[in-house]
XYZ file of C-alpha atoms in Angstrom:
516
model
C -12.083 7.249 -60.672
C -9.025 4.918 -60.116
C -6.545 7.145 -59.542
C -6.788 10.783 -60.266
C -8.063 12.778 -58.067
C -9.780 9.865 -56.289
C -11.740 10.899 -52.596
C -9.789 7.538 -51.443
C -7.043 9.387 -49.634
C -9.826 11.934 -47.878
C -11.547 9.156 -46.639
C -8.795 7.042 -45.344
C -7.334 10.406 -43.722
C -10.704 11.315 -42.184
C -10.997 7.902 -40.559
C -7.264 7.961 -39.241
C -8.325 11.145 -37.368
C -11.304 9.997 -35.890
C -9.288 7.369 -34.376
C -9.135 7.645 -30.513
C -5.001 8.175 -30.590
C -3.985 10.135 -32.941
C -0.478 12.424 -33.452
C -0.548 15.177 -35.697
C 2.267 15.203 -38.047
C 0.549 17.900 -40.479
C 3.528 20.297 -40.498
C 5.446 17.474 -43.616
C 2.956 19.204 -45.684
C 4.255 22.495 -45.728
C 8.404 20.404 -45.969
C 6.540 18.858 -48.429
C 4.870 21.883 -50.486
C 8.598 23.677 -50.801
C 8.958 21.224 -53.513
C 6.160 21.381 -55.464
C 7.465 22.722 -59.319
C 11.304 22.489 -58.207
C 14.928 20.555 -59.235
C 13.710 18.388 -56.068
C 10.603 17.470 -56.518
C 11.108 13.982 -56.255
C 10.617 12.606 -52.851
C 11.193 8.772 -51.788
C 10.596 8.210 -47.818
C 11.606 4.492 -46.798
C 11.136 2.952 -43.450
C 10.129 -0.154 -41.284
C 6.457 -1.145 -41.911
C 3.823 0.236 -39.715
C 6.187 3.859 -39.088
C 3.326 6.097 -40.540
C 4.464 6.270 -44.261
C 0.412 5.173 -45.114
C -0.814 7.197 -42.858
C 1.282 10.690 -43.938
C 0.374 9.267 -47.682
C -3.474 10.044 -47.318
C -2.854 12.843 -45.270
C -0.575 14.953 -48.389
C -3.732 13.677 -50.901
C -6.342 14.600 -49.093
C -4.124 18.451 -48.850
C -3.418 18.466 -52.775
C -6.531 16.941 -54.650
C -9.058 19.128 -56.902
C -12.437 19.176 -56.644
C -12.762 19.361 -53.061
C -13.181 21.007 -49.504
C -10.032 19.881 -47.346
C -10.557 22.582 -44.883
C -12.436 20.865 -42.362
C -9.783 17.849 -42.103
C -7.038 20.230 -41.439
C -8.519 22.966 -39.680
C -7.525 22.332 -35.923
C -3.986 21.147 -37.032
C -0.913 22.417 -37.109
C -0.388 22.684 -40.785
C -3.815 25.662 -40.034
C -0.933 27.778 -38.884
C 1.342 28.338 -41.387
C 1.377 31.064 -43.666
C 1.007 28.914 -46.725
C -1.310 26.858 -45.398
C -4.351 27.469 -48.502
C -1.508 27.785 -50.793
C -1.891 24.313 -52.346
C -4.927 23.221 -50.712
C -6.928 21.274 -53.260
C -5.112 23.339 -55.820
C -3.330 20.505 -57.953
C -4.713 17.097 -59.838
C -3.444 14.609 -57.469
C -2.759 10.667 -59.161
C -2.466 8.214 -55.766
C -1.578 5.033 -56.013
C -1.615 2.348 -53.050
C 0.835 0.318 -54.816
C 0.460 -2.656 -52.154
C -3.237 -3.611 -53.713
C -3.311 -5.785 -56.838
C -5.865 -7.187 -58.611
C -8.203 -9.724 -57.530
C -6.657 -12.158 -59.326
C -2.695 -11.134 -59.811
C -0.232 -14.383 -61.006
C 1.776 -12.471 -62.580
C 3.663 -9.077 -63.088
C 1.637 -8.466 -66.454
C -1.612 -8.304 -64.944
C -0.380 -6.370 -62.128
C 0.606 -3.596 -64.787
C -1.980 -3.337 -66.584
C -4.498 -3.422 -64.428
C -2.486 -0.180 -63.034
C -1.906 0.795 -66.827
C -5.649 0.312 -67.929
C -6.693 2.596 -64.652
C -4.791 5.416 -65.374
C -6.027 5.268 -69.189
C -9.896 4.948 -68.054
C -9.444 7.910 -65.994
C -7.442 10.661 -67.944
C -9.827 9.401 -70.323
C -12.821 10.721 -67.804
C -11.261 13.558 -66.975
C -10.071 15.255 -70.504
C -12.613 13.257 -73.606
C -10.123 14.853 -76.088
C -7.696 12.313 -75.318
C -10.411 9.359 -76.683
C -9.511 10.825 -80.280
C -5.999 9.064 -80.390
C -4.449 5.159 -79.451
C -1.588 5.916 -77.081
C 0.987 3.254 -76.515
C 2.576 5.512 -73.705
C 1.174 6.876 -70.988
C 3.409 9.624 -70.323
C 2.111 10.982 -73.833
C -1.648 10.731 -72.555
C 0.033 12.982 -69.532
C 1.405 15.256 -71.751
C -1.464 15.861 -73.644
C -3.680 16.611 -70.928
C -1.330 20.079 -71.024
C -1.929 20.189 -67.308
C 0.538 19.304 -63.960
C -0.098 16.405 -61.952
C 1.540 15.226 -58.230
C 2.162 11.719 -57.568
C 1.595 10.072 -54.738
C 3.009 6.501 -55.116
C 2.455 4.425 -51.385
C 4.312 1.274 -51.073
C 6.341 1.016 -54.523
C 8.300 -1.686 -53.230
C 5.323 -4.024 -52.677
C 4.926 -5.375 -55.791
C 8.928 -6.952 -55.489
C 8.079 -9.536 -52.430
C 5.411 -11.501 -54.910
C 6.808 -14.790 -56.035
C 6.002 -14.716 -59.365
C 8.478 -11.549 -59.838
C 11.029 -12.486 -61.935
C 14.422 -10.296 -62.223
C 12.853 -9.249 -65.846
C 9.753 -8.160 -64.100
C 11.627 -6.205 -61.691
C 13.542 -4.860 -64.526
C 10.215 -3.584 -66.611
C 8.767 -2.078 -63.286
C 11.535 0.120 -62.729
C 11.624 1.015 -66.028
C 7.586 2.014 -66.165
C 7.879 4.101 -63.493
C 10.931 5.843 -65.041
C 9.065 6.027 -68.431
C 6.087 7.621 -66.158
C 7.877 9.816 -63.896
C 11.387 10.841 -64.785
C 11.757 14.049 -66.411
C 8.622 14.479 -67.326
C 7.034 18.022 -67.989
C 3.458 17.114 -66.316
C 5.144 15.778 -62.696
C 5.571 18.806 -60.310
C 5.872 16.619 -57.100
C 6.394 12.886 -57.354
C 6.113 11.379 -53.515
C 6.709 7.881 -53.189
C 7.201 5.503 -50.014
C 8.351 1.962 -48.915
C 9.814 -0.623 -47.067
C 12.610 -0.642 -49.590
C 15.363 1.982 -50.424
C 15.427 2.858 -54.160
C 18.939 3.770 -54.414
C 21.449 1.109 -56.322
C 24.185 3.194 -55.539
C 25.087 3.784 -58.961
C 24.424 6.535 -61.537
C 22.508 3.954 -63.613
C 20.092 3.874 -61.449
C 16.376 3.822 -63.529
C 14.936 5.847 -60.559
C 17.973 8.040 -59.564
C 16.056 11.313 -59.969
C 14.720 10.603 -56.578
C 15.937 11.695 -53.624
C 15.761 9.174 -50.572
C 15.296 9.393 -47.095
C 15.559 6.254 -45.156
C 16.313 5.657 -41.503
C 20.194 5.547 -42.583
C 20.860 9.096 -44.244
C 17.153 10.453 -42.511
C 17.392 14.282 -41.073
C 14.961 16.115 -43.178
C 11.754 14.059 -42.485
C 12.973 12.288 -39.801
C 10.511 13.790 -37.403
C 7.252 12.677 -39.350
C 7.685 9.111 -38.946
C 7.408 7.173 -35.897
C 7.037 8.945 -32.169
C 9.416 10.748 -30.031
C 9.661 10.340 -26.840
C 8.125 13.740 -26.282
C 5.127 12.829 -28.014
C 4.708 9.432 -26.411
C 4.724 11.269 -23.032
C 2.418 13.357 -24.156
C 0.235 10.990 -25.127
C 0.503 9.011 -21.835
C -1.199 11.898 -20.056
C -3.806 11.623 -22.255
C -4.138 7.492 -22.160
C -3.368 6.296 -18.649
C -3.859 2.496 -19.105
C -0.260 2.360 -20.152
C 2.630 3.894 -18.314
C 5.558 6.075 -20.289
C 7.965 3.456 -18.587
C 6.280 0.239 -19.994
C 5.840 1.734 -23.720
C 9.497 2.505 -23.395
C 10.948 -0.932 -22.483
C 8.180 -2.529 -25.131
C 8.664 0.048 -28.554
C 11.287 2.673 -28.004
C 14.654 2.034 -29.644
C 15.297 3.290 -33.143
C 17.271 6.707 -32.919
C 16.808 10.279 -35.083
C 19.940 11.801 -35.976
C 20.257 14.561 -32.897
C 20.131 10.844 -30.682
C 16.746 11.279 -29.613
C 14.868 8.136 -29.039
C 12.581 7.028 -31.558
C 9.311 4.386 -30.757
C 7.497 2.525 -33.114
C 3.789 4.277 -33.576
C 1.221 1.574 -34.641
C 2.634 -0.641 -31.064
C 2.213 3.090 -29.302
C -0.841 3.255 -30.514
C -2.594 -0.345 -30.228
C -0.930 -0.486 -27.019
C -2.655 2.563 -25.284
C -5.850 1.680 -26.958
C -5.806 -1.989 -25.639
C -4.541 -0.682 -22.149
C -1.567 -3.447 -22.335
C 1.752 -4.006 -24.051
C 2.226 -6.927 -26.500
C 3.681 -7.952 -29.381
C 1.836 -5.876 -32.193
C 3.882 -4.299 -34.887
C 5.532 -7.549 -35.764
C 2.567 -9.550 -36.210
C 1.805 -7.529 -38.897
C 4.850 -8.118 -41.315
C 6.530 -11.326 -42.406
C 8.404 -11.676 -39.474
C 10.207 -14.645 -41.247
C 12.082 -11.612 -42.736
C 14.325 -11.945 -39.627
C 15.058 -15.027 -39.785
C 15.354 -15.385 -43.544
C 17.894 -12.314 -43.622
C 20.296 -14.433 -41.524
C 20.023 -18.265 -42.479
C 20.726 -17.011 -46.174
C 24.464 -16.329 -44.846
C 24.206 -17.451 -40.960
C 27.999 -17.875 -40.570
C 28.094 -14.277 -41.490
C 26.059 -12.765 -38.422
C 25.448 -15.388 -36.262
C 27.894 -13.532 -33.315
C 26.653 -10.168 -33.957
C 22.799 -11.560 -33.312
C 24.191 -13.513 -30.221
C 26.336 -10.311 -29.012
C 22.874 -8.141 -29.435
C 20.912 -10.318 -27.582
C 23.290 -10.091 -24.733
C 22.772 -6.346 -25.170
C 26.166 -6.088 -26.880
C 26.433 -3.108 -29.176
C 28.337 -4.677 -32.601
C 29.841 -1.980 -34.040
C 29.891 -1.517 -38.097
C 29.862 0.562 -40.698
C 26.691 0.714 -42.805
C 27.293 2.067 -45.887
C 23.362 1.210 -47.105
C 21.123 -1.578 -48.810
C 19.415 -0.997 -52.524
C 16.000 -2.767 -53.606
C 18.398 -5.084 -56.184
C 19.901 -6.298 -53.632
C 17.874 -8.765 -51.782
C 20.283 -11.527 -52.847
C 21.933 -10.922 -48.936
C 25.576 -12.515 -49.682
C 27.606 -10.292 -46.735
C 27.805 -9.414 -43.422
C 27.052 -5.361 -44.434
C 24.334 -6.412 -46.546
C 22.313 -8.733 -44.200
C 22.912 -6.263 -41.307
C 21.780 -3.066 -43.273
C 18.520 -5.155 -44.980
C 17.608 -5.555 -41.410
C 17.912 -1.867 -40.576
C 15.821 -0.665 -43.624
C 13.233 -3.463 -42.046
C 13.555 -1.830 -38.949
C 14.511 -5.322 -37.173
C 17.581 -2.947 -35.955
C 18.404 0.315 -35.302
C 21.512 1.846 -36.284
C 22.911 5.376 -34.357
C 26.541 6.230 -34.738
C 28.041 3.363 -36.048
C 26.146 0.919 -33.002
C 24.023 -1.271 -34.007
C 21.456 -2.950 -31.726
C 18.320 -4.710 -31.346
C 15.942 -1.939 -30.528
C 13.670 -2.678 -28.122
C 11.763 -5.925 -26.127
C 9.222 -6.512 -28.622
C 12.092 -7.395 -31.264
C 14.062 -9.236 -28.949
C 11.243 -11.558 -28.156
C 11.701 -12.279 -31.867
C 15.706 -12.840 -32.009
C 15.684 -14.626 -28.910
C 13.517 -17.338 -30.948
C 15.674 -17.286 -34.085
C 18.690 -18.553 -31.839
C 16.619 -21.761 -31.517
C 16.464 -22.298 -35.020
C 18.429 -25.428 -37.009
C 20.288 -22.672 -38.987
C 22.367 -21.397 -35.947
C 24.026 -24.662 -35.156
C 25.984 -25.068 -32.099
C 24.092 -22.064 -30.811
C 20.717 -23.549 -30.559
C 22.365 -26.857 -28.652
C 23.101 -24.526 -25.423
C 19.889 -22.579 -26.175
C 17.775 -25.947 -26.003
C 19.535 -26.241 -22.400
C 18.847 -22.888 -20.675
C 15.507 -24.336 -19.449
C 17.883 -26.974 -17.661
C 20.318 -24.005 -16.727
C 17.227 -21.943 -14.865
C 15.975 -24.829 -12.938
C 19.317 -25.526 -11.711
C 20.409 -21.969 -10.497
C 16.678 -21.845 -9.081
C 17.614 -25.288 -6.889
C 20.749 -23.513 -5.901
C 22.506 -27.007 -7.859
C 26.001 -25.413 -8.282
C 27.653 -28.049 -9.954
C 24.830 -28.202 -12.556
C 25.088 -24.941 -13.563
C 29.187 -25.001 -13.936
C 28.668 -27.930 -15.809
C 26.404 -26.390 -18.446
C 28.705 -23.102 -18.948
C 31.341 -25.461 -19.284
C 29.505 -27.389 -22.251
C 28.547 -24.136 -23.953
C 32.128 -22.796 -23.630
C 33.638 -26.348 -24.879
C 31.323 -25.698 -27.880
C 33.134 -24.924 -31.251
C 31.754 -21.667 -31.430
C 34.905 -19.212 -32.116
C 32.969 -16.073 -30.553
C 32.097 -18.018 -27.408
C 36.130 -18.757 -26.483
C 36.444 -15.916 -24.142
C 38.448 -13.496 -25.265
C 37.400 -10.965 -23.589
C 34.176 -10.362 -20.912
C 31.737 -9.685 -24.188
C 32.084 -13.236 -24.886
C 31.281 -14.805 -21.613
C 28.302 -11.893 -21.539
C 27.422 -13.794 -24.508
C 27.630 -17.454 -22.788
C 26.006 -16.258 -19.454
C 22.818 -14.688 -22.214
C 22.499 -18.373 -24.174
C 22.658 -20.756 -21.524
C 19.966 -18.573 -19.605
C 17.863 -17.358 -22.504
C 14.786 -19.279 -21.524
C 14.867 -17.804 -18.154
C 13.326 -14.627 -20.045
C 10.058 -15.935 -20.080
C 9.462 -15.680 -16.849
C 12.251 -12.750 -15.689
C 12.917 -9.128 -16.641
C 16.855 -9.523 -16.922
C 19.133 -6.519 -16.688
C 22.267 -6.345 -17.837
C 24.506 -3.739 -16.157
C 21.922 -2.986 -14.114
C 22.231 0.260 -11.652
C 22.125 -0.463 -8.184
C 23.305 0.595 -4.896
C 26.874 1.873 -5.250
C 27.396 0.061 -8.660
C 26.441 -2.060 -11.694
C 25.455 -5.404 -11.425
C 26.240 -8.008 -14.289
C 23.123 -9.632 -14.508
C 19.832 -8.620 -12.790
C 16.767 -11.080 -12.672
C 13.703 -9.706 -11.830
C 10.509 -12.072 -11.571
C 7.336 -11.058 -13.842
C 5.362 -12.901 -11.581
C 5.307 -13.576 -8.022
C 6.485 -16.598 -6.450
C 9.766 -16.500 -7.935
C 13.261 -15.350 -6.346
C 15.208 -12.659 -8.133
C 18.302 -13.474 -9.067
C 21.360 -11.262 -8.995
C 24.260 -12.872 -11.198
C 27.888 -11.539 -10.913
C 30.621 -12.475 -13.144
C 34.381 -12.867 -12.051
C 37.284 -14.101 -14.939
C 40.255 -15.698 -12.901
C 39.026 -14.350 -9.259
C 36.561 -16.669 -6.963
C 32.497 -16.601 -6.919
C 32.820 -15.607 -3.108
C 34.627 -12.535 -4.098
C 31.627 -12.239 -6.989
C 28.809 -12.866 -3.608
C 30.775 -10.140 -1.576
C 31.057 -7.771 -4.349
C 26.647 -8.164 -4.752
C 26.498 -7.293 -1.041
C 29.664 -4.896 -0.528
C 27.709 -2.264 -3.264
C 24.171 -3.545 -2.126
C 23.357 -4.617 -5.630
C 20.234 -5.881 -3.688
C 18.694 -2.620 -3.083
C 17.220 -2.768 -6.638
C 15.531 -6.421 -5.458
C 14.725 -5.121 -2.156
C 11.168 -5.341 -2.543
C 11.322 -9.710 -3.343
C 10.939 -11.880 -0.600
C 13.384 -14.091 -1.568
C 17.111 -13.276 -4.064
C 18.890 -15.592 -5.134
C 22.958 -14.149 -4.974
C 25.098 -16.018 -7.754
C 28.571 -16.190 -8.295
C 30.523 -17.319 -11.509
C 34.008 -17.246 -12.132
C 36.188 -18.715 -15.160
C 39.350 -19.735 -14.423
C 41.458 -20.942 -16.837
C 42.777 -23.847 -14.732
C 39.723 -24.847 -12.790
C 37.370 -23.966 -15.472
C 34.190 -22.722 -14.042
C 32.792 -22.460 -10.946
C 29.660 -21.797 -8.816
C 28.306 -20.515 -5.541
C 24.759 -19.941 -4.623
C 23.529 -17.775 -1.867
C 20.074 -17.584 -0.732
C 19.402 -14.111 0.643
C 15.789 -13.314 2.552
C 14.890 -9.572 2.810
């Protein structure tokens, strides 16, 4: 079999539970199962790659297919509980589709379709011999005169629409098979689809509006059964100690759910734990060109909201959403909310921000690109601007923030402190290769501006305060007066450093070295 009631999704569910790390997220069948034969029986769950959709897929066919035992996979989970939990067990004919898998050899849209076409033909065929009698030039009539109910579980519908021989035509005739399948159809009781993309167009002429959609923009319903909370990451660092809770938090925590609870990404959590280290996983997995590609098609548009986010700079917006037509990114909403739905940002009352260290990593290289200009010019310097504040060469240093700030970069004249934030972060961006930097960082009786921690030894800390139209000795005493050193008490050596802008003298630098 192809596609009805195929064992694929039991086996792919049975090997995701033998895996070492595993979090049960069984209870989205029963969410699930109250709309089986309703008004909302259509289901479309969107989110980042790698946040479980795949995984939650299998799980909901390996529940729902005929002709077989399911009890063993879900016996010690949580769905075991509930009161319905045999309700729909193996009960219904289950068509599931990885739509991410194409032929062996795919060049075009056509053979995509009906290889998927020819499939589903072979195996109603299988299934009810009656059907053999009669040419059908429409599936949904093949469907229909089976006489019986069918769920659909669609993974990855988007997949098909990154290929490069898609055409807007093709895109066009896709939609409008899976309407012509799907959409009002007597045989569909539950039609479950997932992807990267968000289906909605935000008009009524939508071909696929008879879905509802839940994406990490509008998300409360299912929110819970995709990605980890923080709860569940704890829990699982009890179980894993290689890793601590603290390290997995700095690394893949960041996205939100809509109570403001803390959200990490899974398959990191997981390869993480497994590997007994934190690294850059999720993103090696996409095309993390994506990024870079979402800006340089309109850089003008977001370059200072990247640069204010990399500072750690909240930019706040108003996302209204981002539909799968429009990938032609030609504003500042629309480049900003296609990198939400990619999960490159998270988005939590009206903030938007780069979610955690394993995504910076990523932005902090896409400021060195040709596409952001003026912007890359101090970025090529801030290896120049670390060795200088690390040979305590004060002129040096006031002499590079005073080329950045001469820079025609409107966002970078100093209106207010946000945009010398955003100076201080580009003119000592490569200095986080080889330092943990803090901004507003907690210690003693205050907040520093800047805290530089080394990630190996043999390096000073540095703690950076920032003064507009004051003096860098009042910025030194202020690092001592609160014993901002208390969080760098443990270094041998800290470096103390003191900027101030003045609009007549321009900037200025003093550099303290401070033994503990």
């Amino acid at each position: 079999m192809n596609y009805l009631n195929t064992k694929t999704p039991l086996i792919l569910y049975q090997k995701a539970l033998n895996n070492k790390i595993y979090v049960d997220k069984s209870m989205l069948i029963e969410k699930v199962s109250e709309k089986i034969g309703t008004g909302e029986s259509y289901l479309c769950i969107t989110r980042p790659r790698r946040f479980g959709k795949t995984i939650n897929a299998n799980m909901l066919g390996a529940y729902y297919v005929k002709g077989y035992d399911s009890q063993p996979l879900f016996a010690n989970l949580k769905v075991a509980k509930a009161d319905t939990c045999l309700k729909h067990m193996n009960q219904h004919h289950v068509i599931y589709m990885d739509l991410s898998r194409t032929p062996d050899i795919c060049m075009s849209y056509q053979d995509f379709i009906e290889d998927i076409m020819k499939g589903i033909k072979e195996d109603l065929e299988e299934v009810y011999p009656d059907l053999r009698k009669k040419e059908y030039s429409r599936l949904a009539k093949m469907f229909q005169d089976t006489g019986d109910s069918f769920i659909f579980i669609l993974d990855e519908w988007d997949a098909i629409f990154y290929k490069k021989f898609m055409t807007q035509g093709d895109k066009d005739s896709y939609l409008g098979f899976l309407k012509g399948l799907l959409k009002d159809q007597p045989y569909v009781e539950l039609a479950y689809m997932t992807g990267v993309l968000p289906i909605t167009k935000y008009s009524s002429g939508s071909e696929l509006n008879m879905f509802r959609e839940y994406n990490f923009m509008n998300e409360r319903t299912y929110e819970e059964y995709f990605g980890l909370n923080e709860a569940e990451v704890k829990a699982l660092c009890k179980e894993h100690t290689g890793v601590s809770y603290e390290e997995l938090e700095q690394w893949y925590n960041g996205y939100y759910l809509s109570d403001g609870r803390r959200l990490f990404n899974p398959r990191s959590v997981n390869c993480a734990l497994s590997d007994g280290y934190c690294r850059n996983y999720w993103t090696e997995t996409g095309p993390m060109n994506e990024i870079a590609d979402c800006i340089e098609h309109n850089v003008k548009e977001v370059r200072e909201d990247i640069v204010k986010m990399v500072a750690g700079i909240p930019v706040e917006v108003d996302l209204q959403g981002y539909g799968a037509f429009e990938l032609q990114l030609d504003t500042r909403d629309e480049i900003l909310s296609a990198m939400v739905v990619y999960g490159f940002l998270s988005y939590y009352d009206g903030d938007l921000r780069i979610p955690n260290y394993e995504l910076m990593e990523k932005f902090q290289r896409v400021l060195s690109r040709d596409s952001m200009g003026e912007v890359k010019e101090i970025v090529e310097r801030s290896r120049e601007m670390l060795e200088a504040t690390l040979a305590c060469d004060e002129k040096k240093v006031a002499s590079i923030l005073e080329d950045a700030h001469d820079k025609e970069i409107p966002f970078l004249n100093y209106n207010d402190e946000n945009a010398l934030s955003c100076v201080i972060t580009l003119c000592y961006l490569y200095a986080r290769n080889d330092y943990k930097i803090e901004r507003e960082a907690k210690s003693g009786k205050g907040y520093c501006d800047y805290l530089f921690l080394p990630k190996k030894k043999g390096k000073p800390a540095v703690i950076l305060e920032l003064k507009v139209q004051d003096s860098c000795e009042g910025a030194i005493s202020q690092i001592k007066e609160k014993n901002y050193l208390q969080k760098a008490a443990e270094y041998k050596e800290v470096l103390l450093v003191g900027i101030n802008y003045d609009k007549k003298k321009h900037h200025e630098c003093r550099i303290e070295r401070w033994s503990n």
